[in-house]
Short mmCIF file of C-alpha atoms in Angstrom, two decimals:
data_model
loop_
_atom_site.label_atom_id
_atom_site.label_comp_id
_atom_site.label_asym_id
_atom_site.label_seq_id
_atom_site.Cartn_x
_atom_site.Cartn_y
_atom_site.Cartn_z
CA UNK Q 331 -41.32 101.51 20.41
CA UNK Q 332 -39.62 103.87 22.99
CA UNK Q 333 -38.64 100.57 25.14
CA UNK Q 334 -37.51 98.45 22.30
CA UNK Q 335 -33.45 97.73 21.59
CA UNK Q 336 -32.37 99.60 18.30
CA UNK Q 337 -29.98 97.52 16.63
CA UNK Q 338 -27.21 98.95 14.03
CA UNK Q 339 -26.90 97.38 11.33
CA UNK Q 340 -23.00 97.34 11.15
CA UNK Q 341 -22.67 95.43 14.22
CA UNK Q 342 -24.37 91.91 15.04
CA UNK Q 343 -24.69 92.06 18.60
CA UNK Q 344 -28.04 91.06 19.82
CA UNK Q 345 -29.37 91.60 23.78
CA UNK Q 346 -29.87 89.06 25.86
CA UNK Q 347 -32.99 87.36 25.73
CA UNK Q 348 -33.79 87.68 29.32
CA UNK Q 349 -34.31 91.47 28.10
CA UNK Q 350 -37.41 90.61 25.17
CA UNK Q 351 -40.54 92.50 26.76
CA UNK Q 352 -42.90 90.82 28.80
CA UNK Q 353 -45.51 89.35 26.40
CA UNK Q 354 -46.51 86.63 24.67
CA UNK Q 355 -44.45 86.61 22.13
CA UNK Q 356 -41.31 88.47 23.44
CA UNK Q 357 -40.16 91.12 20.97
CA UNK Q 358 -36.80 92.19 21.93
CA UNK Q 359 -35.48 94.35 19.94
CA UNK Q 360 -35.58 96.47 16.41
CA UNK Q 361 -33.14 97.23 13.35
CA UNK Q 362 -30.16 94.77 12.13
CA UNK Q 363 -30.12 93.99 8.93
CA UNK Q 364 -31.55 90.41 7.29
CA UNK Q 365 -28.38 89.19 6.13
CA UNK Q 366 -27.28 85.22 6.36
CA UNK Q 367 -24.74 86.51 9.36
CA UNK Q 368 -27.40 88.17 11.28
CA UNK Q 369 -30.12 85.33 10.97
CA UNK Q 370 -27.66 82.60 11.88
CA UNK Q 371 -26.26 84.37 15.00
CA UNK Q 372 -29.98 85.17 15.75
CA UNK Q 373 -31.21 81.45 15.50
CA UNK Q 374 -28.28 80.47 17.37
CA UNK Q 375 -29.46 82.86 20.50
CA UNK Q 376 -33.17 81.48 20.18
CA UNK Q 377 -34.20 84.81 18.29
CA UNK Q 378 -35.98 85.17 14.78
CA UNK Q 379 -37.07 88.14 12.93
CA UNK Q 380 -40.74 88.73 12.57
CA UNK Q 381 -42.16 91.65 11.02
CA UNK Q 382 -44.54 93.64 8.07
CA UNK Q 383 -44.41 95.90 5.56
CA UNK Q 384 -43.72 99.65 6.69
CA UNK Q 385 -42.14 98.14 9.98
CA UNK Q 386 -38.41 98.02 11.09
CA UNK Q 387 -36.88 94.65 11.41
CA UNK Q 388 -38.34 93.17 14.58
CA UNK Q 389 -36.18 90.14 15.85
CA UNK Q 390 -38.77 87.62 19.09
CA UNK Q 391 -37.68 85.52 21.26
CA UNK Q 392 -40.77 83.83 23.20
CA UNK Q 393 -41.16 82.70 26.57
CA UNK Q 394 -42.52 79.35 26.51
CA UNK Q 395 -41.12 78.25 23.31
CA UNK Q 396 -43.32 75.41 21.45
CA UNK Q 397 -40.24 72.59 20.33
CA UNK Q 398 -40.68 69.11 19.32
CA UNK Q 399 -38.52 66.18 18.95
CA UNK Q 400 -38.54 64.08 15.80
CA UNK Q 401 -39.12 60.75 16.86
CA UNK Q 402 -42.24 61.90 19.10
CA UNK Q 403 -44.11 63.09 16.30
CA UNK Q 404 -47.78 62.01 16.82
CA UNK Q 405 -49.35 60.14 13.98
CA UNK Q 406 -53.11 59.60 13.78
CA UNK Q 407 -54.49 56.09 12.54
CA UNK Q 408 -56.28 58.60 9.62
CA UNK Q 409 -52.57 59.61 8.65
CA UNK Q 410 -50.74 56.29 9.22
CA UNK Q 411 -53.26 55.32 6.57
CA UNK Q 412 -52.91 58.47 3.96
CA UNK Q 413 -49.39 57.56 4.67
CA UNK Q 414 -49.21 54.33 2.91
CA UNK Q 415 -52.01 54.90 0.48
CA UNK Q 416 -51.62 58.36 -0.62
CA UNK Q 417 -51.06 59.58 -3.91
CA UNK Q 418 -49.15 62.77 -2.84
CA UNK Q 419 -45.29 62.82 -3.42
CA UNK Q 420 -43.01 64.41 -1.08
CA UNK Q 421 -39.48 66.28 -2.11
CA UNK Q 422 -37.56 68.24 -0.12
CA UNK Q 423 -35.52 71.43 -1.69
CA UNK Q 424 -36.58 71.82 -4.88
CA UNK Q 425 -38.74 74.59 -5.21
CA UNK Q 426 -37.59 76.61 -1.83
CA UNK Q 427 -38.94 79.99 -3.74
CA UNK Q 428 -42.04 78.19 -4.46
CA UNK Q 429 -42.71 77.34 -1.18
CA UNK Q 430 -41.66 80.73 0.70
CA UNK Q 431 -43.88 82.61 -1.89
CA UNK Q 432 -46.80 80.30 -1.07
CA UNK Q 433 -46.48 80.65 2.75
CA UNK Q 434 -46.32 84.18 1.92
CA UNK Q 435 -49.76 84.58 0.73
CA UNK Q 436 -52.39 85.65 3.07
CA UNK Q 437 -54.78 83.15 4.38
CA UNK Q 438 -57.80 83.15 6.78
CA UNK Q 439 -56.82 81.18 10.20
CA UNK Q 440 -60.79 80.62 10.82
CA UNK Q 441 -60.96 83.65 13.16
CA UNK Q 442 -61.76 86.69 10.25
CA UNK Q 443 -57.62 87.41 10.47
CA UNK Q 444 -55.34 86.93 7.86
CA UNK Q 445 -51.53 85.47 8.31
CA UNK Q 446 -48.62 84.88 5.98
CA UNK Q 447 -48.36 88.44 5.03
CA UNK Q 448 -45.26 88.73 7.83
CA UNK Q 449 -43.03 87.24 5.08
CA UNK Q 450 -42.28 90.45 3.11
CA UNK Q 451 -40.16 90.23 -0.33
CA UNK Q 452 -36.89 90.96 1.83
CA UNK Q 453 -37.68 87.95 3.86
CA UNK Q 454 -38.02 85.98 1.09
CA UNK Q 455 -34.35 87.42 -0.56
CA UNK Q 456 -32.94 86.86 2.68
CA UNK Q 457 -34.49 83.40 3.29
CA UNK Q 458 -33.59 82.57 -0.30
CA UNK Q 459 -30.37 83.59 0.12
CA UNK Q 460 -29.95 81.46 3.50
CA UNK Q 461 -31.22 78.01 0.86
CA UNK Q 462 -28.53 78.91 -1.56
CA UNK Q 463 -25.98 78.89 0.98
CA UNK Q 464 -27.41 75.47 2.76
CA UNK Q 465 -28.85 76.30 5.91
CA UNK Q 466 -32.42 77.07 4.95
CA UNK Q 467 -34.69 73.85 3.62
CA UNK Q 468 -37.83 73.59 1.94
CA UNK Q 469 -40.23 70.55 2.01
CA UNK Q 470 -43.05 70.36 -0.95
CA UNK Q 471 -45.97 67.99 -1.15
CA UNK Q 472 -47.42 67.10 -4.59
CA UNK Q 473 -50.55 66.23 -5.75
CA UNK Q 474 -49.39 65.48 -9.32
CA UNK Q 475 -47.26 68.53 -11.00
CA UNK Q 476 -49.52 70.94 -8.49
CA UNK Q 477 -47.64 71.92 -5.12
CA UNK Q 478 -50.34 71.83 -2.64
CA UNK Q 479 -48.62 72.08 0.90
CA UNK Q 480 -45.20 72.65 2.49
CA UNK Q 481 -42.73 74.27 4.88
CA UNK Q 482 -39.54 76.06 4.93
CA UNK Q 483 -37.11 76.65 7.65
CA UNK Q 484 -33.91 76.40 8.63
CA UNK Q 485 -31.00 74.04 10.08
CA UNK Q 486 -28.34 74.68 12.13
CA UNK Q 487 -26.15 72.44 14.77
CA UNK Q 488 -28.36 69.54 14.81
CA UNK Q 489 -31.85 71.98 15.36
CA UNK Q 490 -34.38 72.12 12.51
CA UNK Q 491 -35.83 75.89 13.50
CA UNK Q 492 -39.33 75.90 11.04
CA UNK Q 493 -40.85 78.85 9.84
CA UNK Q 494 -43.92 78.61 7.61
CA UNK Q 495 -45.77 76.55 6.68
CA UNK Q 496 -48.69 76.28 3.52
CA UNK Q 497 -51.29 73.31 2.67
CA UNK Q 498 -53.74 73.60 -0.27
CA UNK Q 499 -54.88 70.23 0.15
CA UNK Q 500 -56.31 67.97 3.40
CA UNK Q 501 -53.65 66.98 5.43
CA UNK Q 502 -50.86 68.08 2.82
CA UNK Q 503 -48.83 69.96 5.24
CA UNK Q 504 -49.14 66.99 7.95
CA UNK Q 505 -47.56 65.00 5.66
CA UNK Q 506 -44.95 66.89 4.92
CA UNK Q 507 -43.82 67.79 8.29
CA UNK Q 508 -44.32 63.94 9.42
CA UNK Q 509 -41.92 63.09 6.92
CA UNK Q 510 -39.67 66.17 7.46
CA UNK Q 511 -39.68 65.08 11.24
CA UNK Q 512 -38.70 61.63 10.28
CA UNK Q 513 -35.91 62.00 8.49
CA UNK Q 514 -34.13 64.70 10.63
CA UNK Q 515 -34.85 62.09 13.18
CA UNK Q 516 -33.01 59.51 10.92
CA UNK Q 517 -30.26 62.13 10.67
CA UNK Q 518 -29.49 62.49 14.09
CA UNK Q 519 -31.40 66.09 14.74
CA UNK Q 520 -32.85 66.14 18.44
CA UNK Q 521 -35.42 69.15 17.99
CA UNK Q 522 -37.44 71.17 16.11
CA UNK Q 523 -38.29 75.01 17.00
CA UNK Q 524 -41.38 75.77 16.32
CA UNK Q 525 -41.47 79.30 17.57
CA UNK Q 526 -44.77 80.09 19.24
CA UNK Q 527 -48.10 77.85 20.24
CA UNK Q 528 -50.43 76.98 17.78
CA UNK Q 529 -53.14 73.90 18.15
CA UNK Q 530 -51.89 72.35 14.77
CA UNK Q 531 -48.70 71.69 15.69
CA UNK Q 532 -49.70 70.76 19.31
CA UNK Q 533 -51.90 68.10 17.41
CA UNK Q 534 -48.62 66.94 16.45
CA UNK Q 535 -46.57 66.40 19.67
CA UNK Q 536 -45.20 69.85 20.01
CA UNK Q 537 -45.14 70.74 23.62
CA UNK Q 538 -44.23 74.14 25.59
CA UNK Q 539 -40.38 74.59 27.34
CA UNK Q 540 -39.69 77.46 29.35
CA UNK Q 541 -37.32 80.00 27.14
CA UNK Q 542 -34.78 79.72 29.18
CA UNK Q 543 -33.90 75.57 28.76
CA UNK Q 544 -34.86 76.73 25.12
CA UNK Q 545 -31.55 78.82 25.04
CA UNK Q 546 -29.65 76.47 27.18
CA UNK Q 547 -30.13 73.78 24.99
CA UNK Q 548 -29.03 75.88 21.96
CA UNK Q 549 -25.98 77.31 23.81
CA UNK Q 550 -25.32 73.72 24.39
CA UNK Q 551 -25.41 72.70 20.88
CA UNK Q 552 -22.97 75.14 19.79
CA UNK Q 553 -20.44 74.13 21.62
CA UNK Q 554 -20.80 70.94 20.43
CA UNK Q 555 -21.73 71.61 17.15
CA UNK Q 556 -20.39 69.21 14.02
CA UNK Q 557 -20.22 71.74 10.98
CA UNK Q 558 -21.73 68.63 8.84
CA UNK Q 559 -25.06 69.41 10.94
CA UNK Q 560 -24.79 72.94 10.05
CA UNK Q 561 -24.86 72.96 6.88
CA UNK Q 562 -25.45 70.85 3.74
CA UNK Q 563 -25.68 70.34 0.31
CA UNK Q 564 -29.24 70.16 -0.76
CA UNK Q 565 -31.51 67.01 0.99
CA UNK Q 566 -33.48 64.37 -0.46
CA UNK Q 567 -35.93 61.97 0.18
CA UNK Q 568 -35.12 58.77 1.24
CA UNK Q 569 -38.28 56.52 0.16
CA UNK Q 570 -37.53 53.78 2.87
CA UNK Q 571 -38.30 56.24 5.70
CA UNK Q 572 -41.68 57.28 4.05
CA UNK Q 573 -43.13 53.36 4.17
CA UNK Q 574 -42.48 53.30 7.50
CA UNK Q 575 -45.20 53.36 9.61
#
């Protein structure tokens, strides 16, 4: 890592992004420390740490970035109708560890390669830590008392930036990020991050943006920021928004 930023710890003062290396997914630099301070100036910037076991703290910024806005999130006939006739419940923030520890365990993505094991037990203190303090959000699906999907991430100035995301059942996961996206549409958030491509969430109206509008938009946001869409109490589901199709 002879080209990569070394961060101290004592000091949040990230790069600029223009600096992240010239690869897919645009590491940029090494060290920091995971505390609430560090991720929210990081998100802020368009930066999020990604790393394993045995590795420093490696904070990404990607060039394309895959966003989405809430109100153009696709929904297939199949899941208009699961929508109105499922038996799944949705919650939001009420089992955040729950979540992060499922989205933590290592699954196969259909090529022989397992993901998930990124989120290492000082992401999940510092990601916990981020839900107790109201910026990071968890969404769970039910099938019953069994949690079989959901996704955690985290808000700040009017941006819903996701992270992970778990299904155990068909389609649990779409449902919860459908209704996730509805709501934060309802709410008055504009955009989602989420991070880097993947077909799934392409499936559902998540489209590419070159890094740098990505980072102007969030500069932009800042600014303007209204602390209520920083931070809140814990959410809940509004019913209404789920029968509406």
């Amino acid at each position: 890592m002879a080209d990569i930023i070394w961060l101290e710890p004592s000091q949040i003062a990230f790069p600029s992004v223009d600096l992240a290396l010239k690869d897919p997914n645009g590491l940029l630099a090494a060290g920091g420390a995971l505390t609430s301070q560090w991720l929210l100036s990081a998100y802020q910037l368009g930066i999020f740490p990604w790393f394993e076991d045995g590795q420093p703290i490696l904070w990404w910024s990607p060039d394309p970035r895959l966003v989405l806005r809430p109100n153009e999130v696709r929904v297939s006939k199949s899941m208009r109708k699961l929508i109105r006739k499922t038996a799944f419940e949705v919650t939001f923030d009420t089992v955040f560890e729950d979540v992060i520890n499922a989205c933590s365990q290592p699954r196969n993505t259909g090529a022989g390669d397992l993901s998930g094991t990124w989120i290492t037990s000082d992401m999940k203190q510092a990601y916990c830590a981020l839900h107790r303090e109201g910026f990071a959000h968890s969404v769970e699906v039910w099938d019953g008392t069994r949690l079989v999907g959901g996704l955690y991430g985290v808000a700040l100035n009017g941006v819903f930036f996701g992270e992970s995301m778990f299904t155990r059942a068909s389609n649990a996961s779409k449902l919860g990020f459908i209704t996730l996206c509805r709501h934060l549409h309802h709410w008055g958030f504009d955009l989602i991050d989420c991070q880097v491509e993947t077909e799934h969430l392409q499936s559902l109206g998540a489209y590419n943006v070159p890094r740098a509008e990505f980072c102007q938009t969030l500069a932009m946001k800042t600014r303007s920021a209204d602390p209520m869409m920083s931070q809140s109490s814990r959410w809940h589901v509004d019913t209404h928004l789920l029968t509406t199709t």
